[in-house]
CSV table of C-alpha atoms and ligand atoms in Angstrom, one decimal:
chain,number,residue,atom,x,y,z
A,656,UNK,CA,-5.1,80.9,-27.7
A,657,UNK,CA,-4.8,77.1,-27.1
A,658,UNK,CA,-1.2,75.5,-27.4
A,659,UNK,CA,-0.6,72.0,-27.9
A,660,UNK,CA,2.5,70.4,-29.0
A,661,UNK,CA,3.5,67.1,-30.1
A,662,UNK,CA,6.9,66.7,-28.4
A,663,UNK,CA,7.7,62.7,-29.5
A,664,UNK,CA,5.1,60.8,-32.0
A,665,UNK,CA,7.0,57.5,-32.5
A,666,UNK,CA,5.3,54.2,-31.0
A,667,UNK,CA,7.3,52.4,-28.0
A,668,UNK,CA,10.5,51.7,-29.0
A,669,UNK,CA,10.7,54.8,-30.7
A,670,UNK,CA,12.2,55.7,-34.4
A,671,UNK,CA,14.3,54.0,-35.4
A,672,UNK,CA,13.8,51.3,-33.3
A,673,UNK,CA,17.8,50.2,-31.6
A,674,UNK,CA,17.5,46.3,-32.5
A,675,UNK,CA,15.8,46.6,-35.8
A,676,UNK,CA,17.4,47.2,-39.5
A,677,UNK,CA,14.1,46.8,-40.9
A,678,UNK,CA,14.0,49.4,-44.6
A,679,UNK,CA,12.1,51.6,-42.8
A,680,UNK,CA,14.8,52.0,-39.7
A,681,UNK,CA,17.0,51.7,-42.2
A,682,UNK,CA,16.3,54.7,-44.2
A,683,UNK,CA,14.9,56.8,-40.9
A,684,UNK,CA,19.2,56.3,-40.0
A,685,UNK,CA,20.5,57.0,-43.6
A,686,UNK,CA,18.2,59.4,-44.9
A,687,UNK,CA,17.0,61.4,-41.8
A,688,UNK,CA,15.4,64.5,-44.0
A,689,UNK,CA,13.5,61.8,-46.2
A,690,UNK,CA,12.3,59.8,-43.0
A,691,UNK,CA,12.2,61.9,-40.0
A,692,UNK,CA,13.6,59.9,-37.3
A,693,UNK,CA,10.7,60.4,-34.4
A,694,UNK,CA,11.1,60.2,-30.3
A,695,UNK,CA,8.5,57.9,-28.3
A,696,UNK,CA,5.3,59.5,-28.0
A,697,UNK,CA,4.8,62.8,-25.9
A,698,UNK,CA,2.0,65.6,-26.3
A,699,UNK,CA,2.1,69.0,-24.2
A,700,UNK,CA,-0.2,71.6,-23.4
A,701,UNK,CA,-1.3,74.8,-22.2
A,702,UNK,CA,-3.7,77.3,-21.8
A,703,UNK,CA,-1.3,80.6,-21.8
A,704,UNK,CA,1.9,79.8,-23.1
A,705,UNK,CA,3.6,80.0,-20.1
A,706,UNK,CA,2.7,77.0,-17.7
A,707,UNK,CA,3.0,73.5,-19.2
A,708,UNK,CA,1.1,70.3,-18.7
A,709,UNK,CA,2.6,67.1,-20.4
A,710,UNK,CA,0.4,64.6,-21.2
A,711,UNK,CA,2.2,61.1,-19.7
A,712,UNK,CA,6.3,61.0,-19.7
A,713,UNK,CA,7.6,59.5,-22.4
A,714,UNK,CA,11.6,57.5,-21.8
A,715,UNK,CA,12.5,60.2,-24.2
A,716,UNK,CA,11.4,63.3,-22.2
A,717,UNK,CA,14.6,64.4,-21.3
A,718,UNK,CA,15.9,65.1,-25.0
A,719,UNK,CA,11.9,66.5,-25.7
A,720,UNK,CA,12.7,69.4,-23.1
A,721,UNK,CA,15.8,70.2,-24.2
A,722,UNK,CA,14.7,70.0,-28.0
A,723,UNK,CA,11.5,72.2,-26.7
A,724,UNK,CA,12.2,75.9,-25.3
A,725,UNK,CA,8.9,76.3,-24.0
A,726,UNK,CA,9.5,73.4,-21.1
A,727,UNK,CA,13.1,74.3,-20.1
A,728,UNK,CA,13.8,76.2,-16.6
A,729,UNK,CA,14.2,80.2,-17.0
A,730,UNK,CA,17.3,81.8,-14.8
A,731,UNK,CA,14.4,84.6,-14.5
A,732,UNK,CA,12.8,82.4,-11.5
A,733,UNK,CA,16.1,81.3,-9.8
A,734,UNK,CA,18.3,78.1,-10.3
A,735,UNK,CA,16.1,75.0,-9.7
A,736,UNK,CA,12.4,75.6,-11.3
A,737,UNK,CA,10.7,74.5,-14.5
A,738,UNK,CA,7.2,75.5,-16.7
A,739,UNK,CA,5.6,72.2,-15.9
A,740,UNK,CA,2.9,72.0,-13.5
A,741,UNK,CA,1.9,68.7,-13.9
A,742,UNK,CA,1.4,65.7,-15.4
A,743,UNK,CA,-1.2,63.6,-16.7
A,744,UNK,CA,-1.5,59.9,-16.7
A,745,UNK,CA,-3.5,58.5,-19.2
A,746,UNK,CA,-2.1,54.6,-18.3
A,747,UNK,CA,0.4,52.6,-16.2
A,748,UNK,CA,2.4,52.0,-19.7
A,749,UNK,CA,6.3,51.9,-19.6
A,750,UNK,CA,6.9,54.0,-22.8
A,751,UNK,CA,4.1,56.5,-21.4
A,752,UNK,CA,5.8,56.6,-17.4
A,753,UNK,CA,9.0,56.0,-17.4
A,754,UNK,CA,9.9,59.6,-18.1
A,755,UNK,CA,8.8,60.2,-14.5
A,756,UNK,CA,11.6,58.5,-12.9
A,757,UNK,CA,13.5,61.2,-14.9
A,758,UNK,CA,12.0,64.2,-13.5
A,759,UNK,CA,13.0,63.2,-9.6
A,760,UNK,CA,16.4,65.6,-8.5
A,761,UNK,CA,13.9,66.6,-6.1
A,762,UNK,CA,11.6,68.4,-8.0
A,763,UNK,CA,8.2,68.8,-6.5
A,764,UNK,CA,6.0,66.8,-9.3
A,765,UNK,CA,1.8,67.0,-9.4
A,766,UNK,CA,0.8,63.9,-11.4
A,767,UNK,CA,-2.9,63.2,-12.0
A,768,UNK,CA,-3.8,59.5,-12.5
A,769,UNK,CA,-6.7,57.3,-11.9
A,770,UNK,CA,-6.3,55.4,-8.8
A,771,UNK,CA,-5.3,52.0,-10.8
A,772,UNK,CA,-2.7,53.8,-12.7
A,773,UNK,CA,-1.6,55.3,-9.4
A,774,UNK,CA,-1.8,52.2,-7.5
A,775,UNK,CA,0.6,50.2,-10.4
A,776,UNK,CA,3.4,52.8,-10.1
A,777,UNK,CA,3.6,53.0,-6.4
A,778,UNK,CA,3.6,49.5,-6.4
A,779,UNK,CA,7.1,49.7,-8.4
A,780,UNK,CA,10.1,50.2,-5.7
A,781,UNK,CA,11.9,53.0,-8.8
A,782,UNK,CA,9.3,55.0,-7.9
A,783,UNK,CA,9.9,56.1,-4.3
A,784,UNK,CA,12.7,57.9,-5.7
A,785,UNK,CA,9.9,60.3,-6.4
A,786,UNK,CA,9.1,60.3,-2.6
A,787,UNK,CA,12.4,61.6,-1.0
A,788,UNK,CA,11.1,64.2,0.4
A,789,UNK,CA,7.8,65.8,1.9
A,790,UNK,CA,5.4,67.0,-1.3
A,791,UNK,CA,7.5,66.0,-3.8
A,792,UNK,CA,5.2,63.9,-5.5
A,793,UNK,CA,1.7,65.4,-5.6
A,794,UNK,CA,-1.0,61.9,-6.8
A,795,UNK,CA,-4.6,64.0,-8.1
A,796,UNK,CA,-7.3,61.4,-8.5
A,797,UNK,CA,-8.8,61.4,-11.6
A,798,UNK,CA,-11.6,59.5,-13.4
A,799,UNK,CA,-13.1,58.3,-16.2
A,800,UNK,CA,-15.9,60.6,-17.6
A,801,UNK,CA,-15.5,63.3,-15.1
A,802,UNK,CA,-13.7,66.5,-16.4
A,803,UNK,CA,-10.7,68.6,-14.3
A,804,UNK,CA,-9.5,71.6,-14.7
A,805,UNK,CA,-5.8,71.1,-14.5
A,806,UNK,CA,-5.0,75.0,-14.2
A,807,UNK,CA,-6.1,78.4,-16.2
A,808,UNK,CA,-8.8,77.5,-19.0
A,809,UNK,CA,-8.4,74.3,-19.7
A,810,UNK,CA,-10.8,71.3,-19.4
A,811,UNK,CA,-9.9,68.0,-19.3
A,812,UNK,CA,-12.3,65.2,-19.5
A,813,UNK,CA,-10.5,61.5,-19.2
A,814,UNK,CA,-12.3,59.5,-21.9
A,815,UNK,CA,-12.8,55.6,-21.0
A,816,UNK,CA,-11.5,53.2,-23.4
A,817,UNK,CA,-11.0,49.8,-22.9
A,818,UNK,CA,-8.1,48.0,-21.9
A,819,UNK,CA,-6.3,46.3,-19.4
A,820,UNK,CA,-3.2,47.0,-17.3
A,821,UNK,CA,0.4,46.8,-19.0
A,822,UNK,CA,2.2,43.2,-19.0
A,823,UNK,CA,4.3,43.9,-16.2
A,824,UNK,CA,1.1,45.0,-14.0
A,825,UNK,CA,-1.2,42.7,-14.9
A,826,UNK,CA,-1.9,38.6,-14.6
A,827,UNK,CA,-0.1,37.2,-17.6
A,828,UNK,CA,-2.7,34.9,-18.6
A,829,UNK,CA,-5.2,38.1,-18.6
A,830,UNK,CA,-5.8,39.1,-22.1
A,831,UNK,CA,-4.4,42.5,-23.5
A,832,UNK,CA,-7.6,44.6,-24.2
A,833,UNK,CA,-10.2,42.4,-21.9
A,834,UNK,CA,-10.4,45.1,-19.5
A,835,UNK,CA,-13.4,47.2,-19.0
A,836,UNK,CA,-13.9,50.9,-20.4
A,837,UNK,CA,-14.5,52.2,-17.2
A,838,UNK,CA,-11.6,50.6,-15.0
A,839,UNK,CA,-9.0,53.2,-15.3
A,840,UNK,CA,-6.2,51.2,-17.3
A,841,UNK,CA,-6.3,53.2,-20.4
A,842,UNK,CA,-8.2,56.4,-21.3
A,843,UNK,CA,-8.2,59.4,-23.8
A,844,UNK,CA,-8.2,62.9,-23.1
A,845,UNK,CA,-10.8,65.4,-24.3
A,846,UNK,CA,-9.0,68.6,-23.6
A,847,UNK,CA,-11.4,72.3,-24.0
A,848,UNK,CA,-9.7,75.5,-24.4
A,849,UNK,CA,-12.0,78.5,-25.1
A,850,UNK,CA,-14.2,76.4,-27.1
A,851,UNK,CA,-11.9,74.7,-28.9
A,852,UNK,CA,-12.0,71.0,-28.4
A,853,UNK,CA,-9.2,68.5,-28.9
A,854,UNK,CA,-9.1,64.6,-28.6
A,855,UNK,CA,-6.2,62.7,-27.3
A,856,UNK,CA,-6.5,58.4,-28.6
A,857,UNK,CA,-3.1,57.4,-28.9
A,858,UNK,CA,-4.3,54.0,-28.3
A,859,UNK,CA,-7.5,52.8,-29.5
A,860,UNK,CA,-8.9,49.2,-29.6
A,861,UNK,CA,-12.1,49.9,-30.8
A,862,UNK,CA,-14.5,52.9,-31.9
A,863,UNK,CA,-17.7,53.4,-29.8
A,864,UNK,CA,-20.7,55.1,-30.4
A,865,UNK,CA,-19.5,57.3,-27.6
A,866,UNK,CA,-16.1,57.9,-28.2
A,867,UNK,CA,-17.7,59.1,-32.2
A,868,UNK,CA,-20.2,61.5,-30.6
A,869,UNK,CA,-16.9,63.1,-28.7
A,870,UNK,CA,-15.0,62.9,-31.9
A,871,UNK,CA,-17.8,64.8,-33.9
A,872,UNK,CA,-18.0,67.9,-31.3
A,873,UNK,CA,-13.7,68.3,-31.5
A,874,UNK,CA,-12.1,70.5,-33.7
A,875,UNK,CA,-8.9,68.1,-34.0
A,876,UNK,CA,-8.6,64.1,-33.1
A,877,UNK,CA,-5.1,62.6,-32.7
A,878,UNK,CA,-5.8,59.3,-33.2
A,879,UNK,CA,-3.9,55.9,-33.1
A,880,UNK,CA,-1.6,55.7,-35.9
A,881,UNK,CA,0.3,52.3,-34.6
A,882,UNK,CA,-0.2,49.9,-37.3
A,883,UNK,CA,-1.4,50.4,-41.3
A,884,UNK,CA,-2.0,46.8,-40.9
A,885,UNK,CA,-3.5,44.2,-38.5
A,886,UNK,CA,-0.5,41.8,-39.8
A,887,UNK,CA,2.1,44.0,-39.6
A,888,UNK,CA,3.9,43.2,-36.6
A,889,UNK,CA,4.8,39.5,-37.9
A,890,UNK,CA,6.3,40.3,-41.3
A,891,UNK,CA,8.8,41.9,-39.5
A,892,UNK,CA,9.3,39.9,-36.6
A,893,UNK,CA,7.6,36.5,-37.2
A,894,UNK,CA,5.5,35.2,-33.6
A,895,UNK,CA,4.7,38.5,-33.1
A,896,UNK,CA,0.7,39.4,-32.2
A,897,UNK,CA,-1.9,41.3,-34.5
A,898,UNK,CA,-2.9,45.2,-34.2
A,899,UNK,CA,-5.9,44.5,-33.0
A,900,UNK,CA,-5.1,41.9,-30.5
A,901,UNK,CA,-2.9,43.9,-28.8
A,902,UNK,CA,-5.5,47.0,-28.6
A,903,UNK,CA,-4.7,48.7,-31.9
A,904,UNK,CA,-6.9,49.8,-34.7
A,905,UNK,CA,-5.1,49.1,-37.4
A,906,UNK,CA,-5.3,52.5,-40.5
A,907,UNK,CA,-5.9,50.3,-43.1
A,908,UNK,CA,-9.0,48.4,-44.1
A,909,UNK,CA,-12.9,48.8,-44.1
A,910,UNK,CA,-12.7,48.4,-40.5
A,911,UNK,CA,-9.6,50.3,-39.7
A,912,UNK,CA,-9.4,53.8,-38.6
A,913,UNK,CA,-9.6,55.5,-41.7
A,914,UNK,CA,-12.8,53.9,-42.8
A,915,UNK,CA,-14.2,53.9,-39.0
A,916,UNK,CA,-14.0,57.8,-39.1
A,917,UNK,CA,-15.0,58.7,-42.7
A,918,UNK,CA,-17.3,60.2,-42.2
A,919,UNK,CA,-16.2,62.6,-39.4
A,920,UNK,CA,-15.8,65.7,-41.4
A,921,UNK,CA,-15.9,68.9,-39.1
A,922,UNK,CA,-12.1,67.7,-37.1
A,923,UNK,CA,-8.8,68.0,-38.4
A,924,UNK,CA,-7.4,64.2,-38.2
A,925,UNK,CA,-4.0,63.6,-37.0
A,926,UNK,CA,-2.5,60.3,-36.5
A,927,UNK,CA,0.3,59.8,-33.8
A,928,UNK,CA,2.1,56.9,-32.2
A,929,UNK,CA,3.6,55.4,-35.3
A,930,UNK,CA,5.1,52.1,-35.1
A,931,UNK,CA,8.4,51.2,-36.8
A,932,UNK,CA,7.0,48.6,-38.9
A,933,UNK,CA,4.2,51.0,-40.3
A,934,UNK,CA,4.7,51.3,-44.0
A,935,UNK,CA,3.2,54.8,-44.1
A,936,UNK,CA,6.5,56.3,-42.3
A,937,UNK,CA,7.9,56.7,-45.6
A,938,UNK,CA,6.9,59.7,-47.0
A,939,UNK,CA,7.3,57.9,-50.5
A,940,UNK,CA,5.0,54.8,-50.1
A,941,UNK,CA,1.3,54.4,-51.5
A,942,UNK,CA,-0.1,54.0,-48.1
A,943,UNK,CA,1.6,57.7,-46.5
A,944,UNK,CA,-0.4,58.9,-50.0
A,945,UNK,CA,-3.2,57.0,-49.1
A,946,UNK,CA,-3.8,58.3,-45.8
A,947,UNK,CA,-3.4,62.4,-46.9
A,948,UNK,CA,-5.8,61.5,-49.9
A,949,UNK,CA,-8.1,60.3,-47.5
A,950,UNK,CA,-8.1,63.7,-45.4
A,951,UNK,CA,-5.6,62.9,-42.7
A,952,UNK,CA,-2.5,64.4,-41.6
A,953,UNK,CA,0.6,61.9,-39.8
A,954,UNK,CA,1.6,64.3,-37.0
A,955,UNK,CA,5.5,64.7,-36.3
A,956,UNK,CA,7.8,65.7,-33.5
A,957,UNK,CA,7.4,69.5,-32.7
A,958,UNK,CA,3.6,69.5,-34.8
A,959,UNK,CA,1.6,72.4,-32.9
A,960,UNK,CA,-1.9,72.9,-33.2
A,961,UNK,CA,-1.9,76.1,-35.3
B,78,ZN,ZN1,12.3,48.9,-37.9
């Protein structure tokens, strides 16, 4: 029996976002039960239920464990312990690492990253805190294309995407998704439990051949929900960059998401990582109604595959 969880679904920032009063914010802080108010993104796994693997650590992972039984330390196995075994980097991102600085009170920690990833973080003085002592911090190298089996009988296969390293990592005149598919920056996560096959694109700047072919064997796909628009961004916040240029797929469109994967019909379609600014947040609005007439669910803090 697989078990994967959603823990936090919200873009960086999270939802609502604490500088902006945008309607959507607005309405996510007045009428929570309309508007679900949604933590940054965070996804979970495991292949018995018992021992836990997150999938990157989100700045909101603290208040994910404690909202999420299944991750919290049992008096049954002494004082200091917990259910995660590990964690799994899919980028160098701050809204996908910094949740790592909050698992240190010297907690032995195995991480699995691709050497870049790896090589970004222990670049970063915060994270020697995760060094104090002798095998605190376990690094596992992993790469693009080649699967690992992170514990019991699950598979994971890092999918390449391209993309480059985050702004603080990277030159700044470097362009945001000019990185190669294969470098390490960014991947997805094709995870196999007893045949079933999930895929994990939380940030997609483009659909490949390749990445369709993976999408067509997978029983589910949790895609890139960030923007319903490649404009978005700047009616909110004017200056601001385009979905696409800053390596998201926008939903909407005949070259947005929706349309891309049409005609994908044997996964379930889940979208996560919802910006603040995306219109379909609002359970009301033509474009949430859009997107379940079109055969795709918006996932939401504590969704489990069933
Ligand atoms: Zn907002």
């Amino acid at each position: 029996m697989p078990h994967f969880k959603l823990l936090g679904t919200a873009a960086g920032g999270g939802f609502p976002q604490w500088n902006c009063a945008c309607q959507l914010c607005d309405l996510s802080r007045t009428q929570p039960r309309l508007c679900a108010p949604r933590t940054q993104l965070q996804a979970s796994f495991s292949g018995d239920g018992e021992g836990w693997f997150l999938i990157n650590a989100s700045p909101d992972l603290r208040f994910q464990i404690e909202a999420n039984p299944e991750l919290q330390p049992s008096a049954r196995f002494g004082k200091r312990n917990t259910p995660i075994l590990g964690i799994i980097l899919t980028t160098a991102d701050l809204d996908q690492t910094l949740g790592l600085l909050l698992l240190r009170e010297f907690q032995p920690l195995v991480v699995y990253a691709t050497p870049l990833v790896r090589s970004v973080l222990e670049a970063n003085s915060f994270f020697r805190m995760l060094r104090r002592v002798p095998n605190q911090l376990t690094w596992i190298d992993i790469a693009p294309g080649v699967p690992f089996s992170p514990g019991g009988s699950v598979t994971c296969t890092p999918l390449p995407l391209p993309g480059s390293l985050p702004f603080y990592a990277r030159d700044p005149d470097a362009p945001e998704i000019g990185g190669a598919a294969h470098n390490g920056a960014s991947l997805g996560l094709l995870l196999e439990f007893d045949g079933r096959r999930i895929a994990y694109t939380p940030a997609l700047p483009e659909v490949t051949e390749e990445l369709l072919a993976v999408y067509d064997t997978c029983d589910t796909i949790l895609v890139d929900g960030t923007f319903w628009s490649d404009a978005e961004l700047s009616r909110t916040h004017s200056g601001t960059p385009s979905a696409r240029s800053i390596g998201h797929i926008p939903m909407s469109g005949e070259d947005g998401t929706i349309a891309l994967l049409a005609d994908l019909s044997k996964p379930k379609k889940i979208f996560v990582h919802l910006n603040n600014t995306n219109p379909a947040l609002d359970p009301r609005s033509a474009e949430y109604k859009q997107i379940i007439e079109a055969g795709w669910e918006i996932g939401h803090d504590g969704w489990k595959l069933d």
